[in-house]
Short mmCIF file of C-alpha atoms and ligand atoms in Angstrom, two decimals:
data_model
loop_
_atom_site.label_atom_id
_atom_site.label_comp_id
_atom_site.label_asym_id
_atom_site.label_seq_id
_atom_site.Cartn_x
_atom_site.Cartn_y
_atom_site.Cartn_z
CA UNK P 1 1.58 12.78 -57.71
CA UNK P 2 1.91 10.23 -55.07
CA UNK P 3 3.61 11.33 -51.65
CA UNK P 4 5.32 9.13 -49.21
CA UNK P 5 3.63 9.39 -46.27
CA UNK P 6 6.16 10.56 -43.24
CA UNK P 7 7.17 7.59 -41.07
CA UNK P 8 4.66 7.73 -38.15
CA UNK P 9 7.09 9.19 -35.32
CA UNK P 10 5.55 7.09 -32.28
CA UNK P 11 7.07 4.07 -33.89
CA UNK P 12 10.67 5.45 -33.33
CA UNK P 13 10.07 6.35 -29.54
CA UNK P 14 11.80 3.61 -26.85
CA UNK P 15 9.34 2.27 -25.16
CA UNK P 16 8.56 3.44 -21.57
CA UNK P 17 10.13 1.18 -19.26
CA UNK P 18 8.01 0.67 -16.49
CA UNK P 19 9.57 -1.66 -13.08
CA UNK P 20 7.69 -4.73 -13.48
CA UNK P 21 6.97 -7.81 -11.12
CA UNK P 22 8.69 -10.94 -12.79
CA UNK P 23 8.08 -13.26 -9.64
CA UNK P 24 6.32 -13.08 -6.08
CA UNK P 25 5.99 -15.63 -3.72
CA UNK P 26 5.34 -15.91 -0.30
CA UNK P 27 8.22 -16.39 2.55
CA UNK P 28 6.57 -16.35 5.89
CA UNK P 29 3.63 -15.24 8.17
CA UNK P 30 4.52 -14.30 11.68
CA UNK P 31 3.60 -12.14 15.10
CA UNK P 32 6.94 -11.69 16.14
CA UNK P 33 9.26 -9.22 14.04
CA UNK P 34 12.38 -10.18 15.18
CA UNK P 35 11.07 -13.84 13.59
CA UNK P 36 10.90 -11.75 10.00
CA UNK P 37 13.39 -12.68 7.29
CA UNK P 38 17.11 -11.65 7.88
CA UNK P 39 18.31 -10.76 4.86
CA UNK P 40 18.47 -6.84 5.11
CA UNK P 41 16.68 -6.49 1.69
CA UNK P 42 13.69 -3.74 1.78
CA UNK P 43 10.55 -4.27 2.69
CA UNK P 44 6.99 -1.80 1.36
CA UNK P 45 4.45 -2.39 4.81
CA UNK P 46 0.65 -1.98 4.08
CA UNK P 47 -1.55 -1.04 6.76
CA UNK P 48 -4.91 0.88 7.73
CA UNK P 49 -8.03 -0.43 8.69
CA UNK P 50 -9.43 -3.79 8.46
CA UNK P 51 -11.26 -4.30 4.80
CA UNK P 52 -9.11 -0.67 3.43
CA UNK P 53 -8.14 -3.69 1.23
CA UNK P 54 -4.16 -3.89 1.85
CA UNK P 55 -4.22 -7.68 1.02
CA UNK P 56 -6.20 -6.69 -2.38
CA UNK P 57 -3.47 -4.31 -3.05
CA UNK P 58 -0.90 -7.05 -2.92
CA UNK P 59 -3.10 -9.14 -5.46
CA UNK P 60 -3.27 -5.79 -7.49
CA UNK P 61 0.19 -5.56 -7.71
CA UNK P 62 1.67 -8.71 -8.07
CA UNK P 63 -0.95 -9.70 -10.42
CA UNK P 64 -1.82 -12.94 -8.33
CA UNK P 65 -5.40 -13.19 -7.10
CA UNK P 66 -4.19 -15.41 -4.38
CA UNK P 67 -0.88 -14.45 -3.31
CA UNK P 68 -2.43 -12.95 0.25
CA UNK P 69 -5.62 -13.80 1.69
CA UNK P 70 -8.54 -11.22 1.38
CA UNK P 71 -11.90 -11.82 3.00
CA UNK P 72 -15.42 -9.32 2.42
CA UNK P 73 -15.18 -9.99 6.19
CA UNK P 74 -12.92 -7.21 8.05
CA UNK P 75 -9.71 -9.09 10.06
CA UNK P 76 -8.53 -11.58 7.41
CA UNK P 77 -5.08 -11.10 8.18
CA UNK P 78 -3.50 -11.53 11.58
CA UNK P 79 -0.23 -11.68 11.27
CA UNK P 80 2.62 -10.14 9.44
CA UNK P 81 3.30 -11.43 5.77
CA UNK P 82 6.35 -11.21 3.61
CA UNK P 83 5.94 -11.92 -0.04
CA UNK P 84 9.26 -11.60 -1.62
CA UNK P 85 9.54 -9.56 -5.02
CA UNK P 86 11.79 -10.33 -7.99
CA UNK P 87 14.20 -11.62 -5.08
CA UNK P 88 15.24 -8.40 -4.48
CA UNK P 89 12.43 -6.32 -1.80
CA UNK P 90 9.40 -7.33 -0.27
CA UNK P 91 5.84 -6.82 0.19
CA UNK P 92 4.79 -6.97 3.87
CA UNK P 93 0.88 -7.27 4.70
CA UNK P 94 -0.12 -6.35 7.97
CA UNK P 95 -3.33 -6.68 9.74
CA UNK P 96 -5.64 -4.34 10.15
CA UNK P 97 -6.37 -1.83 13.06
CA UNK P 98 -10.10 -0.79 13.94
CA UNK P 99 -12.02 -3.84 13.72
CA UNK P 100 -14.79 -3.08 16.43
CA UNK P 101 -15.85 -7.21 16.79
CA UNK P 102 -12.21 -8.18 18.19
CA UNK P 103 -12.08 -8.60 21.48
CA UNK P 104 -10.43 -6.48 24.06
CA UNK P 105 -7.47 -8.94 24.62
CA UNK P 106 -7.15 -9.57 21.03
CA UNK P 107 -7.12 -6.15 19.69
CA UNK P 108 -4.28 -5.41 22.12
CA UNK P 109 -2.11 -8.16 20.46
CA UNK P 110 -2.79 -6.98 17.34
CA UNK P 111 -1.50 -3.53 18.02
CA UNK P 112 1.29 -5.13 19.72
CA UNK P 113 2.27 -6.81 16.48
CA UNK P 114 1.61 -3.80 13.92
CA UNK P 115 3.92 -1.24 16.72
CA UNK P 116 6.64 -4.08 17.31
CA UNK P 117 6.71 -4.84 13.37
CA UNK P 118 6.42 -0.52 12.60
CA UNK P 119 9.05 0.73 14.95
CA UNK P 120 11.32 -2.41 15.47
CA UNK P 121 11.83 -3.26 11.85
CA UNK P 122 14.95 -1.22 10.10
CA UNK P 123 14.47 -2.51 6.79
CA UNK P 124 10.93 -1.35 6.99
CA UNK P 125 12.12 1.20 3.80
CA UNK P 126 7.97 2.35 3.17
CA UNK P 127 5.15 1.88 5.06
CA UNK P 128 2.00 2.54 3.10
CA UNK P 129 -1.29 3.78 4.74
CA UNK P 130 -4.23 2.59 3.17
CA UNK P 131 -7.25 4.86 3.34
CA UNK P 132 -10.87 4.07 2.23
CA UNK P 133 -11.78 6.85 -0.47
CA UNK P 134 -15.04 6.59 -0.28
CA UNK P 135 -15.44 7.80 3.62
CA UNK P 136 -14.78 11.30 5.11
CA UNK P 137 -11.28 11.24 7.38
CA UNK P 138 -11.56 8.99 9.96
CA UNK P 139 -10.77 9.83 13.85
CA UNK P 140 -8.53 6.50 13.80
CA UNK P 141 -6.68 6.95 10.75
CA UNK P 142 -5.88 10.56 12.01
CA UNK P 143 -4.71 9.13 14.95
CA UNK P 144 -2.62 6.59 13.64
CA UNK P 145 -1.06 9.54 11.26
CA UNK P 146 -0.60 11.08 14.17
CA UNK P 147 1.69 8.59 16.19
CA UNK P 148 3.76 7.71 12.42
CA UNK P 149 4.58 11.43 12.68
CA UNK P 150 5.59 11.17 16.13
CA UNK P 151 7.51 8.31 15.32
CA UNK P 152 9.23 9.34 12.20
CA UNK P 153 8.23 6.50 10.78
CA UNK P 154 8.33 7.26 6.89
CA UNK P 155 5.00 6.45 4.97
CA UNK P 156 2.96 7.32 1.77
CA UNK P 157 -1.13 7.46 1.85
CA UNK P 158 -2.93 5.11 -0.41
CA UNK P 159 -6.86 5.80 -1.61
CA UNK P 160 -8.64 2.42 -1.98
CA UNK P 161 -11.36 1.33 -3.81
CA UNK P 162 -11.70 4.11 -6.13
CA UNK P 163 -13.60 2.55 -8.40
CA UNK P 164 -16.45 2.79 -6.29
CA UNK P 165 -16.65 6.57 -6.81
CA UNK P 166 -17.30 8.92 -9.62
CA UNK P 167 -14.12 10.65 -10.60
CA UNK P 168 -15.40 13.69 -9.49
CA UNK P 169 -16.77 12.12 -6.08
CA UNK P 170 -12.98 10.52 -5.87
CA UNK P 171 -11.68 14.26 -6.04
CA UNK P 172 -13.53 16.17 -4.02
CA UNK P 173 -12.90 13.42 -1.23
CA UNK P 174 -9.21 13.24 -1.59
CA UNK P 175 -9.27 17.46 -1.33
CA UNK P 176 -11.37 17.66 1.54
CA UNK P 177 -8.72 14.51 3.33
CA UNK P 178 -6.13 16.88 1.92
CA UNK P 179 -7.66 19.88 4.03
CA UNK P 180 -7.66 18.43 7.17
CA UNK P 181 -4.48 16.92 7.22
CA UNK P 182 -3.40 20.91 6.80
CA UNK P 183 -5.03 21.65 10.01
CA UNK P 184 -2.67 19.11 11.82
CA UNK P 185 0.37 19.10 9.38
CA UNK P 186 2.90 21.48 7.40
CA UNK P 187 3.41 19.50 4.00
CA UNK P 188 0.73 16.22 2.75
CA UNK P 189 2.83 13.01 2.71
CA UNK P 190 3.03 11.40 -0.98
CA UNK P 191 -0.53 9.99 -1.86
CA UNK P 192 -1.64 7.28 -4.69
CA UNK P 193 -4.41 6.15 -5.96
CA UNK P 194 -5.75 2.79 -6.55
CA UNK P 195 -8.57 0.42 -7.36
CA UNK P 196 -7.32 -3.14 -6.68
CA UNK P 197 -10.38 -4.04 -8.56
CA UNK P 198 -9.59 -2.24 -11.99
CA UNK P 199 -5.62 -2.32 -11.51
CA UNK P 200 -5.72 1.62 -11.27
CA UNK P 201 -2.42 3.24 -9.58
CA UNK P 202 -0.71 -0.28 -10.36
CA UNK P 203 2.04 1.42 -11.91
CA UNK P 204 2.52 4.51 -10.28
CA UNK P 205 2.84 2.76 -6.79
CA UNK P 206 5.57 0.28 -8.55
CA UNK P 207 7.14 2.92 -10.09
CA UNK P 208 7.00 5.01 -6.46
CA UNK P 209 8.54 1.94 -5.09
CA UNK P 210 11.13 1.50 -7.87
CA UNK P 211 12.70 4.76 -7.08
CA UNK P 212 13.15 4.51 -3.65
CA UNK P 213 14.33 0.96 -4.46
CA UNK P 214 17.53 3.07 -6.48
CA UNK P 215 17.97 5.27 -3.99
CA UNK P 216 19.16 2.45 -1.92
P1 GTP I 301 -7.87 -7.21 6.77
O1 GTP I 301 -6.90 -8.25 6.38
O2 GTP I 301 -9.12 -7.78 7.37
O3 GTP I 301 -7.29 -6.12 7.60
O4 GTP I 301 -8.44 -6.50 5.41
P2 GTP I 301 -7.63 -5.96 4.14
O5 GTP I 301 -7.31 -4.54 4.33
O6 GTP I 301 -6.52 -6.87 3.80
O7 GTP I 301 -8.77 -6.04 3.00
P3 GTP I 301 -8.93 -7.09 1.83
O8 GTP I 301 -7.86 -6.91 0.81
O9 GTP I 301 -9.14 -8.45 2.40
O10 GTP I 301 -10.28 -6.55 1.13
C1 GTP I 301 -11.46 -6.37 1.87
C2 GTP I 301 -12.66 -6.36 0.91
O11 GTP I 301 -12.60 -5.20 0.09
C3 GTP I 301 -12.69 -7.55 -0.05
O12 GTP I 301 -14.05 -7.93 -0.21
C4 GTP I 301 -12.15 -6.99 -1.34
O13 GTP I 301 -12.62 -7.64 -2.49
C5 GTP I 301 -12.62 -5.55 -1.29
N1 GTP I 301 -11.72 -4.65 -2.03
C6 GTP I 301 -10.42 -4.46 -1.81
N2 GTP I 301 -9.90 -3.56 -2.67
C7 GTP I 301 -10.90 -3.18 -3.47
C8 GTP I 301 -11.01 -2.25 -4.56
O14 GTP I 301 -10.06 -1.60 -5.00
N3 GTP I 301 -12.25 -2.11 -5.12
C9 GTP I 301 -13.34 -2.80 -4.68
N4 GTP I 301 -14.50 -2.56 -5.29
N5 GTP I 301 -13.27 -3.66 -3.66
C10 GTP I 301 -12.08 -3.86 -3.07
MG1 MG I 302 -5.69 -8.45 4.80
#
């Protein structure tokens, strides 16, 4: 006798509704924060060394290869650059820290720009801390931790390029970064994981920011 086959189940099931980037365009590049848009909405700051690949993670997200400028060549970007989101929040690319070819005088400016944009800018809602996954923790990146904490400045770590790891490289890394931030901390700030090159993390750092976007 011939049976009806049951209805397949997953066809019933609402799809998952994940945030997603209907338009991003750039506003305005900068060195002076208090020269950053006015219009109170949030703003998602990405910084860490020079080539962590911050501006790739922009790409990444927005899905636009060109949005902000990336370079193989550490210290693309030098100022501060707000890409607004759906109209509603922005992406801010920073520029780097660590890039041992600047010169004295330059370097300082830099820093100048990444502390005045960091601590001066309220609607600075999440700053993201990009971290190469391929390398052991870094003294600088340690020390930068170090003075966020100080500052209460609230941020989430990021793992770069992890498509140029094994997964099981990519883990054993991210426990051992894990382990030392014990030795100097209580509780491990929120981490993600991405490959700008393979769109990995894409929607768990959207989603991420889509929450604290409703909290608001
Ligand atoms: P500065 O602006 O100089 O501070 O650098 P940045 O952090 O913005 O880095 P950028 O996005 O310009 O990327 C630096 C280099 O890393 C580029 O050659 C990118 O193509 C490469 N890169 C960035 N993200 C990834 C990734 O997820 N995977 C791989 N394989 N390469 C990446
Ligand atoms: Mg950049």
């Amino acid at each position: 006798m011939h049976m009806h086959k049951p209805i397949a189940d997953s066809a019933f099931r609402p799809k998952k509704i994940y945030m997603e980037i209907k338009s991003a365009r750039f506003v305005i590049s900068n060195t002076d924060v208090r020269k950053c848009p006015q219009d109170g909405k949030p703003e998602y700051a990405f910084i860490g060394r020079s080539n962590v690949g911050k501006s790739s993670l922009i790409n990444m997200l927005t899905r636009q290869n060109k949005l902000a400028m990336t370079s193989s060549t550490p210290g693309k970007t030098l100022l501060i650059n707000h890409f607004l989101v759906n109209d509603s929040w922005y992406l801010v690319d920073l520029p780097g820290y660590g890039y041992a070819k600047r010169s004295k005088s330059q370097q300082e400016k830099l820093t100048d720009i990444i502390s005045g944009y960091i601590l001066g800018r309220e609607q600075m809602t999440m700053l993201f801390l990009l971290i190469d996954s391929r390398h052991p923790a870094q003294k600088i990146d340690l020390e930068f931790i170090e003075w966020l904490g100080e500052n209460g400045v609230p941020f989430a770590i990021v793992f770069t390029k992890a498509d140029k790891l094994t997964r099981s490289q990519l883990h054993s890394n991210i426990e051992a970064y894990k382990a030392t931030l014990l030795e100097q901390w209580e509780e491990l700030p929120p981490m993600l994981i991405t490959s700008s090159e393979h769109s990995v993390g894409r929607t768990e750092m959207l989603d991420y920011i889509d929450n604290i976007n409703k909290t608001l």
